[in-house]
Amino acid sequence: MARPRKPLLSRDRIVATASALVDAEGLGAVSTRRLAAELGVSGPSLYNHFRNKDEILDAVADSVSAQVDLSMFDADDVRDWRTALHDYAVSYRAALTAHPHIVPVLAQGPGRRPAGLRVADTVFGAMVRAGWPPVQATHIGALMRYFITGSALGSFARGFVDDETAYDPADYPHLGQAHLLAERQQRVDEGAFETGLRALIDGLAAQYETVRATPKRI
């Protein structure tokens, strides 16, 4: 009877396995030895696809960037730049919060990652088409990345313990309900993100009116 064939080793299999390890155990779980064992191959075979562990983590990060919805920036999409920026931010954060352990790698910027570069290129292009000067379009792309990745790096609500005695009113007179935050983590964190995002976009909208009203230099 023929022995079952092992699936061929590929970049996609390596990235999927590394991504699962990062999601389950964090960045420290990824090593070429561990990956080889998980894939049932010899360690050196990984180097036919990636030069080192950093390249593998780059590919994992890029696979997360590829999950970000960019359709709101399509030329035939009817959403204005404010709504498009909002919907993009919500999609981007959803991708990051689904894979929180890879956020520190993503926060370093796209580097040479194709999907990450497509995100940057698409956002910049959409802002320029909307009428933002290129310099300010660059700033918008940067501030959105700061805001979104920062929100995904940790939970505000989970930063408080669920022990009421930890917040003695004699010391912390305004934290009488802080012990309830952890159990309401999703509602608190998502509410904070939405509040900040709308404030950010409202602020940009006010700047936009000034930009549009300023005569262009010849």
PDB file of C-alpha atoms in Angstrom:
ATOM      1  CA  MET A   1       0.000   0.000   0.000  1.00  0.00           C
ATOM      2  CA  ALA A   2       1.402   3.409  -0.968  1.00  0.00           C
ATOM      3  CA  ARG A   3       2.424   5.697   1.891  1.00  0.00           C
ATOM      4  CA  PRO A   4       0.417   8.958   2.076  1.00  0.00           C
ATOM      5  CA  ARG A   5       2.351  11.848   0.628  1.00  0.00           C
ATOM      6  CA  LYS A   6       3.175  14.800   2.842  1.00  0.00           C
ATOM      7  CA  PRO A   7       1.916  18.153   1.558  1.00  0.00           C
ATOM      8  CA  LEU A   8       4.610  19.986  -0.362  1.00  0.00           C
ATOM      9  CA  LEU A   9       6.402  22.668   1.603  1.00  0.00           C
ATOM     10  CA  SER A  10       5.522  26.120   0.359  1.00  0.00           C
ATOM     11  CA  ARG A  11       5.716  29.748   1.458  1.00  0.00           C
ATOM     12  CA  ASP A  12       1.992  29.707   2.158  1.00  0.00           C
ATOM     13  CA  ARG A  13       2.246  26.652   4.436  1.00  0.00           C
ATOM     14  CA  ILE A  14       5.163  28.162   6.323  1.00  0.00           C
ATOM     15  CA  VAL A  15       3.370  31.483   6.784  1.00  0.00           C
ATOM     16  CA  ALA A  16       0.120  29.821   7.871  1.00  0.00           C
ATOM     17  CA  THR A  17       1.939  27.680  10.431  1.00  0.00           C
ATOM     18  CA  ALA A  18       3.991  30.610  11.730  1.00  0.00           C
ATOM     19  CA  SER A  19       0.852  32.750  11.956  1.00  0.00           C
ATOM     20  CA  ALA A  20      -0.917  30.086  14.007  1.00  0.00           C
ATOM     21  CA  LEU A  21       2.066  29.899  16.381  1.00  0.00           C
ATOM     22  CA  VAL A  22       2.185  33.676  16.789  1.00  0.00           C
ATOM     23  CA  ASP A  23      -1.564  33.839  17.445  1.00  0.00           C
ATOM     24  CA  ALA A  24      -1.427  31.050  20.010  1.00  0.00           C
ATOM     25  CA  GLU A  25       1.861  31.711  21.785  1.00  0.00           C
ATOM     26  CA  GLY A  26       3.317  35.050  20.695  1.00  0.00           C
ATOM     27  CA  LEU A  27       6.336  36.116  18.661  1.00  0.00           C
ATOM     28  CA  GLY A  28       8.758  34.226  20.880  1.00  0.00           C
ATOM     29  CA  ALA A  29       7.240  30.907  19.822  1.00  0.00           C
ATOM     30  CA  VAL A  30       8.522  31.247  16.271  1.00  0.00           C
ATOM     31  CA  SER A  31      11.884  29.719  15.441  1.00  0.00           C
ATOM     32  CA  THR A  32      13.041  27.826  12.386  1.00  0.00           C
ATOM     33  CA  ARG A  33      13.466  24.697  14.501  1.00  0.00           C
ATOM     34  CA  ARG A  34       9.936  24.938  15.909  1.00  0.00           C
ATOM     35  CA  LEU A  35       8.448  25.666  12.495  1.00  0.00           C
ATOM     36  CA  ALA A  36      10.262  22.743  10.915  1.00  0.00           C
ATOM     37  CA  ALA A  37       8.940  20.428  13.627  1.00  0.00           C
ATOM     38  CA  GLU A  38       5.376  21.719  13.181  1.00  0.00           C
ATOM     39  CA  LEU A  39       5.616  21.255   9.414  1.00  0.00           C
ATOM     40  CA  GLY A  40       7.269  17.848   9.633  1.00  0.00           C
ATOM     41  CA  VAL A  41      10.306  18.889   7.588  1.00  0.00           C
ATOM     42  CA  SER A  42      14.005  19.430   8.151  1.00  0.00           C
ATOM     43  CA  GLY A  43      15.087  22.872   9.311  1.00  0.00           C
ATOM     44  CA  PRO A  44      17.267  23.681   6.278  1.00  0.00           C
ATOM     45  CA  SER A  45      14.328  23.143   3.919  1.00  0.00           C
ATOM     46  CA  LEU A  46      12.769  26.367   5.228  1.00  0.00           C
ATOM     47  CA  TYR A  47      15.685  28.323   3.784  1.00  0.00           C
ATOM     48  CA  ASN A  48      14.540  27.441   0.282  1.00  0.00           C
ATOM     49  CA  HIS A  49      11.678  29.870   0.927  1.00  0.00           C
ATOM     50  CA  PHE A  50      12.896  32.323   3.579  1.00  0.00           C
ATOM     51  CA  ARG A  51      16.378  33.470   4.528  1.00  0.00           C
ATOM     52  CA  ASN A  52      15.682  33.763   8.249  1.00  0.00           C
ATOM     53  CA  LYS A  53      13.043  34.049  10.962  1.00  0.00           C
ATOM     54  CA  ASP A  54      12.657  37.812  10.458  1.00  0.00           C
ATOM     55  CA  GLU A  55      11.578  37.235   6.859  1.00  0.00           C
ATOM     56  CA  ILE A  56       8.997  34.730   8.052  1.00  0.00           C
ATOM     57  CA  LEU A  57       7.589  37.197  10.582  1.00  0.00           C
ATOM     58  CA  ASP A  58       7.521  39.859   7.874  1.00  0.00           C
ATOM     59  CA  ALA A  59       5.425  37.515   5.743  1.00  0.00           C
ATOM     60  CA  VAL A  60       3.095  36.797   8.660  1.00  0.00           C
ATOM     61  CA  ALA A  61       2.664  40.532   9.217  1.00  0.00           C
ATOM     62  CA  ASP A  62       1.973  41.053   5.532  1.00  0.00           C
ATOM     63  CA  SER A  63      -0.666  38.337   5.551  1.00  0.00           C
ATOM     64  CA  VAL A  64      -2.496  40.392   8.181  1.00  0.00           C
ATOM     65  CA  SER A  65      -2.181  43.576   6.107  1.00  0.00           C
ATOM     66  CA  ALA A  66      -3.727  41.662   3.212  1.00  0.00           C
ATOM     67  CA  GLN A  67      -6.872  41.203   5.324  1.00  0.00           C
ATOM     68  CA  VAL A  68      -7.541  44.959   5.455  1.00  0.00           C
ATOM     69  CA  ASP A  69     -10.496  46.015   3.301  1.00  0.00           C
ATOM     70  CA  LEU A  70      -9.500  48.766   0.851  1.00  0.00           C
ATOM     71  CA  SER A  71     -12.606  48.683  -1.337  1.00  0.00           C
ATOM     72  CA  MET A  72     -13.854  51.974   0.112  1.00  0.00           C
ATOM     73  CA  PHE A  73     -11.025  53.719  -1.755  1.00  0.00           C
ATOM     74  CA  ASP A  74     -11.980  52.311  -5.167  1.00  0.00           C
ATOM     75  CA  ALA A  75     -12.587  54.995  -7.773  1.00  0.00           C
ATOM     76  CA  ASP A  76     -16.189  53.852  -8.263  1.00  0.00           C
ATOM     77  CA  ASP A  77     -17.017  53.710  -4.543  1.00  0.00           C
ATOM     78  CA  VAL A  78     -19.523  56.387  -3.525  1.00  0.00           C
ATOM     79  CA  ARG A  79     -18.161  56.983  -0.016  1.00  0.00           C
ATOM     80  CA  ASP A  80     -16.520  60.350   0.581  1.00  0.00           C
ATOM     81  CA  TRP A  81     -12.995  60.499   1.990  1.00  0.00           C
ATOM     82  CA  ARG A  82     -14.212  60.901   5.588  1.00  0.00           C
ATOM     83  CA  THR A  83     -16.436  57.826   5.510  1.00  0.00           C
ATOM     84  CA  ALA A  84     -13.827  55.855   3.568  1.00  0.00           C
ATOM     85  CA  LEU A  85     -11.141  56.717   6.116  1.00  0.00           C
ATOM     86  CA  HIS A  86     -13.446  55.684   8.960  1.00  0.00           C
ATOM     87  CA  ASP A  87     -14.385  52.354   7.356  1.00  0.00           C
ATOM     88  CA  TYR A  88     -10.758  51.630   6.492  1.00  0.00           C
ATOM     89  CA  ALA A  89      -9.706  52.261  10.092  1.00  0.00           C
ATOM     90  CA  VAL A  90     -12.403  49.913  11.421  1.00  0.00           C
ATOM     91  CA  SER A  91     -11.308  47.157   9.019  1.00  0.00           C
ATOM     92  CA  TYR A  92      -7.622  47.688   9.808  1.00  0.00           C
ATOM     93  CA  ARG A  93      -8.219  47.526  13.550  1.00  0.00           C
ATOM     94  CA  ALA A  94     -10.342  44.391  13.171  1.00  0.00           C
ATOM     95  CA  ALA A  95      -7.467  42.671  11.344  1.00  0.00           C
ATOM     96  CA  LEU A  96      -5.001  43.679  14.045  1.00  0.00           C
ATOM     97  CA  THR A  97      -7.174  42.749  17.008  1.00  0.00           C
ATOM     98  CA  ALA A  98      -7.670  39.306  15.450  1.00  0.00           C
ATOM     99  CA  HIS A  99      -3.870  38.872  15.474  1.00  0.00           C
ATOM    100  CA  PRO A 100      -2.633  41.044  18.372  1.00  0.00           C
ATOM    101  CA  HIS A 101       0.768  39.397  18.831  1.00  0.00           C
ATOM    102  CA  ILE A 102       1.970  40.457  15.370  1.00  0.00           C
ATOM    103  CA  VAL A 103       1.088  44.135  15.935  1.00  0.00           C
ATOM    104  CA  PRO A 104       4.601  45.117  17.128  1.00  0.00           C
ATOM    105  CA  VAL A 105       6.001  43.911  13.792  1.00  0.00           C
ATOM    106  CA  LEU A 106       3.321  45.736  11.814  1.00  0.00           C
ATOM    107  CA  ALA A 107       3.877  48.896  13.840  1.00  0.00           C
ATOM    108  CA  GLN A 108       7.387  49.161  12.412  1.00  0.00           C
ATOM    109  CA  GLY A 109       5.929  50.053   9.010  1.00  0.00           C
ATOM    110  CA  PRO A 110       5.545  48.207   5.711  1.00  0.00           C
ATOM    111  CA  GLY A 111       9.203  48.061   4.706  1.00  0.00           C
ATOM    112  CA  ARG A 112       9.188  45.925   1.540  1.00  0.00           C
ATOM    113  CA  ARG A 113       6.001  43.999   2.324  1.00  0.00           C
ATOM    114  CA  PRO A 114       3.724  43.999  -0.757  1.00  0.00           C
ATOM    115  CA  ALA A 115       0.359  44.041   1.033  1.00  0.00           C
ATOM    116  CA  GLY A 116       1.530  46.670   3.504  1.00  0.00           C
ATOM    117  CA  LEU A 117       2.798  48.837   0.661  1.00  0.00           C
ATOM    118  CA  ARG A 118      -0.529  48.456  -1.154  1.00  0.00           C
ATOM    119  CA  VAL A 119      -2.304  49.737   1.956  1.00  0.00           C
ATOM    120  CA  ALA A 120      -0.002  52.769   2.172  1.00  0.00           C
ATOM    121  CA  ASP A 121      -0.212  53.456  -1.554  1.00  0.00           C
ATOM    122  CA  THR A 122      -4.004  53.157  -1.623  1.00  0.00           C
ATOM    123  CA  VAL A 123      -4.608  55.453   1.353  1.00  0.00           C
ATOM    124  CA  PHE A 124      -2.172  58.077   0.084  1.00  0.00           C
ATOM    125  CA  GLY A 125      -3.625  57.993  -3.424  1.00  0.00           C
ATOM    126  CA  ALA A 126      -7.182  58.302  -2.136  1.00  0.00           C
ATOM    127  CA  MET A 127      -6.345  61.318   0.017  1.00  0.00           C
ATOM    128  CA  VAL A 128      -4.608  63.082  -2.869  1.00  0.00           C
ATOM    129  CA  ARG A 129      -7.590  62.397  -5.142  1.00  0.00           C
ATOM    130  CA  ALA A 130      -9.847  63.849  -2.460  1.00  0.00           C
ATOM    131  CA  GLY A 131      -7.925  67.106  -2.637  1.00  0.00           C
ATOM    132  CA  TRP A 132      -5.337  66.825   0.114  1.00  0.00           C
ATOM    133  CA  PRO A 133      -1.853  68.099  -0.770  1.00  0.00           C
ATOM    134  CA  PRO A 134       0.676  65.234  -0.941  1.00  0.00           C
ATOM    135  CA  VAL A 135       2.506  66.297   2.224  1.00  0.00           C
ATOM    136  CA  GLN A 136      -0.680  66.301   4.262  1.00  0.00           C
ATOM    137  CA  ALA A 137      -1.851  63.069   2.625  1.00  0.00           C
ATOM    138  CA  THR A 138       1.381  61.501   3.891  1.00  0.00           C
ATOM    139  CA  HIS A 139       0.682  62.838   7.377  1.00  0.00           C
ATOM    140  CA  ILE A 140      -2.832  61.377   7.302  1.00  0.00           C
ATOM    141  CA  GLY A 141      -1.506  57.943   6.353  1.00  0.00           C
ATOM    142  CA  ALA A 142       1.000  58.140   9.188  1.00  0.00           C
ATOM    143  CA  LEU A 143      -1.423  59.320  11.851  1.00  0.00           C
ATOM    144  CA  MET A 144      -3.940  56.640  10.915  1.00  0.00           C
ATOM    145  CA  ARG A 145      -1.278  53.965  11.350  1.00  0.00           C
ATOM    146  CA  TYR A 146      -0.214  55.454  14.698  1.00  0.00           C
ATOM    147  CA  PHE A 147      -3.783  55.567  15.951  1.00  0.00           C
ATOM    148  CA  ILE A 148      -4.878  52.144  14.716  1.00  0.00           C
ATOM    149  CA  THR A 149      -1.788  50.171  15.716  1.00  0.00           C
ATOM    150  CA  GLY A 150      -1.650  51.976  19.053  1.00  0.00           C
ATOM    151  CA  SER A 151      -5.240  50.989  19.786  1.00  0.00           C
ATOM    152  CA  ALA A 152      -4.452  47.362  18.979  1.00  0.00           C
ATOM    153  CA  LEU A 153      -1.299  47.100  21.097  1.00  0.00           C
ATOM    154  CA  GLY A 154      -3.219  46.642  24.311  1.00  0.00           C
ATOM    155  CA  SER A 155      -6.551  46.910  26.065  1.00  0.00           C
ATOM    156  CA  PHE A 156      -7.320  49.915  28.256  1.00  0.00           C
ATOM    157  CA  ALA A 157     -10.101  48.052  30.048  1.00  0.00           C
ATOM    158  CA  ARG A 158      -8.001  44.986  30.813  1.00  0.00           C
ATOM    159  CA  GLY A 159      -5.422  47.233  32.426  1.00  0.00           C
ATOM    160  CA  PHE A 160      -7.631  47.328  35.511  1.00  0.00           C
ATOM    161  CA  VAL A 161      -8.117  44.366  37.845  1.00  0.00           C
ATOM    162  CA  ASP A 162     -11.573  43.103  38.738  1.00  0.00           C
ATOM    163  CA  ASP A 163     -10.906  43.432  42.482  1.00  0.00           C
ATOM    164  CA  GLU A 164     -12.962  46.248  44.008  1.00  0.00           C
ATOM    165  CA  THR A 165     -10.578  46.508  46.970  1.00  0.00           C
ATOM    166  CA  ALA A 166      -7.747  47.559  44.647  1.00  0.00           C
ATOM    167  CA  TYR A 167      -9.331  50.981  44.238  1.00  0.00           C
ATOM    168  CA  ASP A 168      -9.656  52.449  47.718  1.00  0.00           C
ATOM    169  CA  PRO A 169     -11.759  55.618  47.411  1.00  0.00           C
ATOM    170  CA  ALA A 170      -9.445  57.306  49.894  1.00  0.00           C
ATOM    171  CA  ASP A 171      -6.652  56.988  47.321  1.00  0.00           C
ATOM    172  CA  TYR A 172      -8.614  56.920  44.051  1.00  0.00           C
ATOM    173  CA  PRO A 173     -11.868  58.822  44.581  1.00  0.00           C
ATOM    174  CA  HIS A 174     -12.869  58.611  40.908  1.00  0.00           C
ATOM    175  CA  LEU A 175     -12.182  54.911  40.276  1.00  0.00           C
ATOM    176  CA  GLY A 176     -15.069  53.410  42.194  1.00  0.00           C
ATOM    177  CA  GLN A 177     -16.246  51.492  39.096  1.00  0.00           C
ATOM    178  CA  ALA A 178     -12.811  50.652  37.676  1.00  0.00           C
ATOM    179  CA  HIS A 179     -13.056  47.028  38.796  1.00  0.00           C
ATOM    180  CA  LEU A 180     -15.917  46.573  36.308  1.00  0.00           C
ATOM    181  CA  LEU A 181     -13.915  47.623  33.266  1.00  0.00           C
ATOM    182  CA  ALA A 182     -12.250  44.271  32.593  1.00  0.00           C
ATOM    183  CA  GLU A 183     -15.558  42.409  32.215  1.00  0.00           C
ATOM    184  CA  ARG A 184     -16.761  45.145  29.830  1.00  0.00           C
ATOM    185  CA  GLN A 185     -13.527  45.144  27.860  1.00  0.00           C
ATOM    186  CA  GLN A 186     -14.908  44.893  24.336  1.00  0.00           C
ATOM    187  CA  ARG A 187     -17.526  47.603  24.808  1.00  0.00           C
ATOM    188  CA  VAL A 188     -15.077  49.967  26.510  1.00  0.00           C
ATOM    189  CA  ASP A 189     -12.218  49.484  24.066  1.00  0.00           C
ATOM    190  CA  GLU A 190     -14.385  49.621  20.949  1.00  0.00           C
ATOM    191  CA  GLY A 191     -16.198  52.672  22.293  1.00  0.00           C
ATOM    192  CA  ALA A 192     -12.900  54.417  22.969  1.00  0.00           C
ATOM    193  CA  PHE A 193     -11.627  53.599  19.489  1.00  0.00           C
ATOM    194  CA  GLU A 194     -14.780  54.888  17.824  1.00  0.00           C
ATOM    195  CA  THR A 195     -14.760  58.064  19.915  1.00  0.00           C
ATOM    196  CA  GLY A 196     -11.138  58.773  19.061  1.00  0.00           C
ATOM    197  CA  LEU A 197     -11.594  57.901  15.390  1.00  0.00           C
ATOM    198  CA  ARG A 198     -14.544  60.239  14.969  1.00  0.00           C
ATOM    199  CA  ALA A 199     -12.717  63.032  16.777  1.00  0.00           C
ATOM    200  CA  LEU A 200      -9.688  62.484  14.542  1.00  0.00           C
ATOM    201  CA  ILE A 201     -11.732  62.573  11.332  1.00  0.00           C
ATOM    202  CA  ASP A 202     -13.739  65.600  12.505  1.00  0.00           C
ATOM    203  CA  GLY A 203     -10.449  67.376  13.125  1.00  0.00           C
ATOM    204  CA  LEU A 204      -9.199  66.447   9.678  1.00  0.00           C
ATOM    205  CA  ALA A 205     -12.463  67.664   8.151  1.00  0.00           C
ATOM    206  CA  ALA A 206     -11.942  71.076   9.749  1.00  0.00           C
ATOM    207  CA  GLN A 207      -8.381  71.193   8.363  1.00  0.00           C
ATOM    208  CA  TYR A 208      -9.674  70.115   4.967  1.00  0.00           C
ATOM    209  CA  GLU A 209     -11.948  73.127   4.708  1.00  0.00           C
ATOM    210  CA  THR A 210      -8.963  75.368   5.375  1.00  0.00           C
ATOM    211  CA  VAL A 211      -6.869  73.536   2.800  1.00  0.00           C
ATOM    212  CA  ARG A 212      -9.574  73.840   0.164  1.00  0.00           C
ATOM    213  CA  ALA A 213     -10.047  77.533   0.899  1.00  0.00           C
ATOM    214  CA  THR A 214      -6.339  78.342   0.618  1.00  0.00           C
ATOM    215  CA  PRO A 215      -5.364  79.597  -2.856  1.00  0.00           C
ATOM    216  CA  LYS A 216      -2.885  77.317  -4.594  1.00  0.00           C
ATOM    217  CA  ARG A 217       0.495  78.780  -5.419  1.00  0.00           C
ATOM    218  CA  ILE A 218       1.330  79.040  -9.087  1.00  0.00           C
TER     219      ILE A 218
END
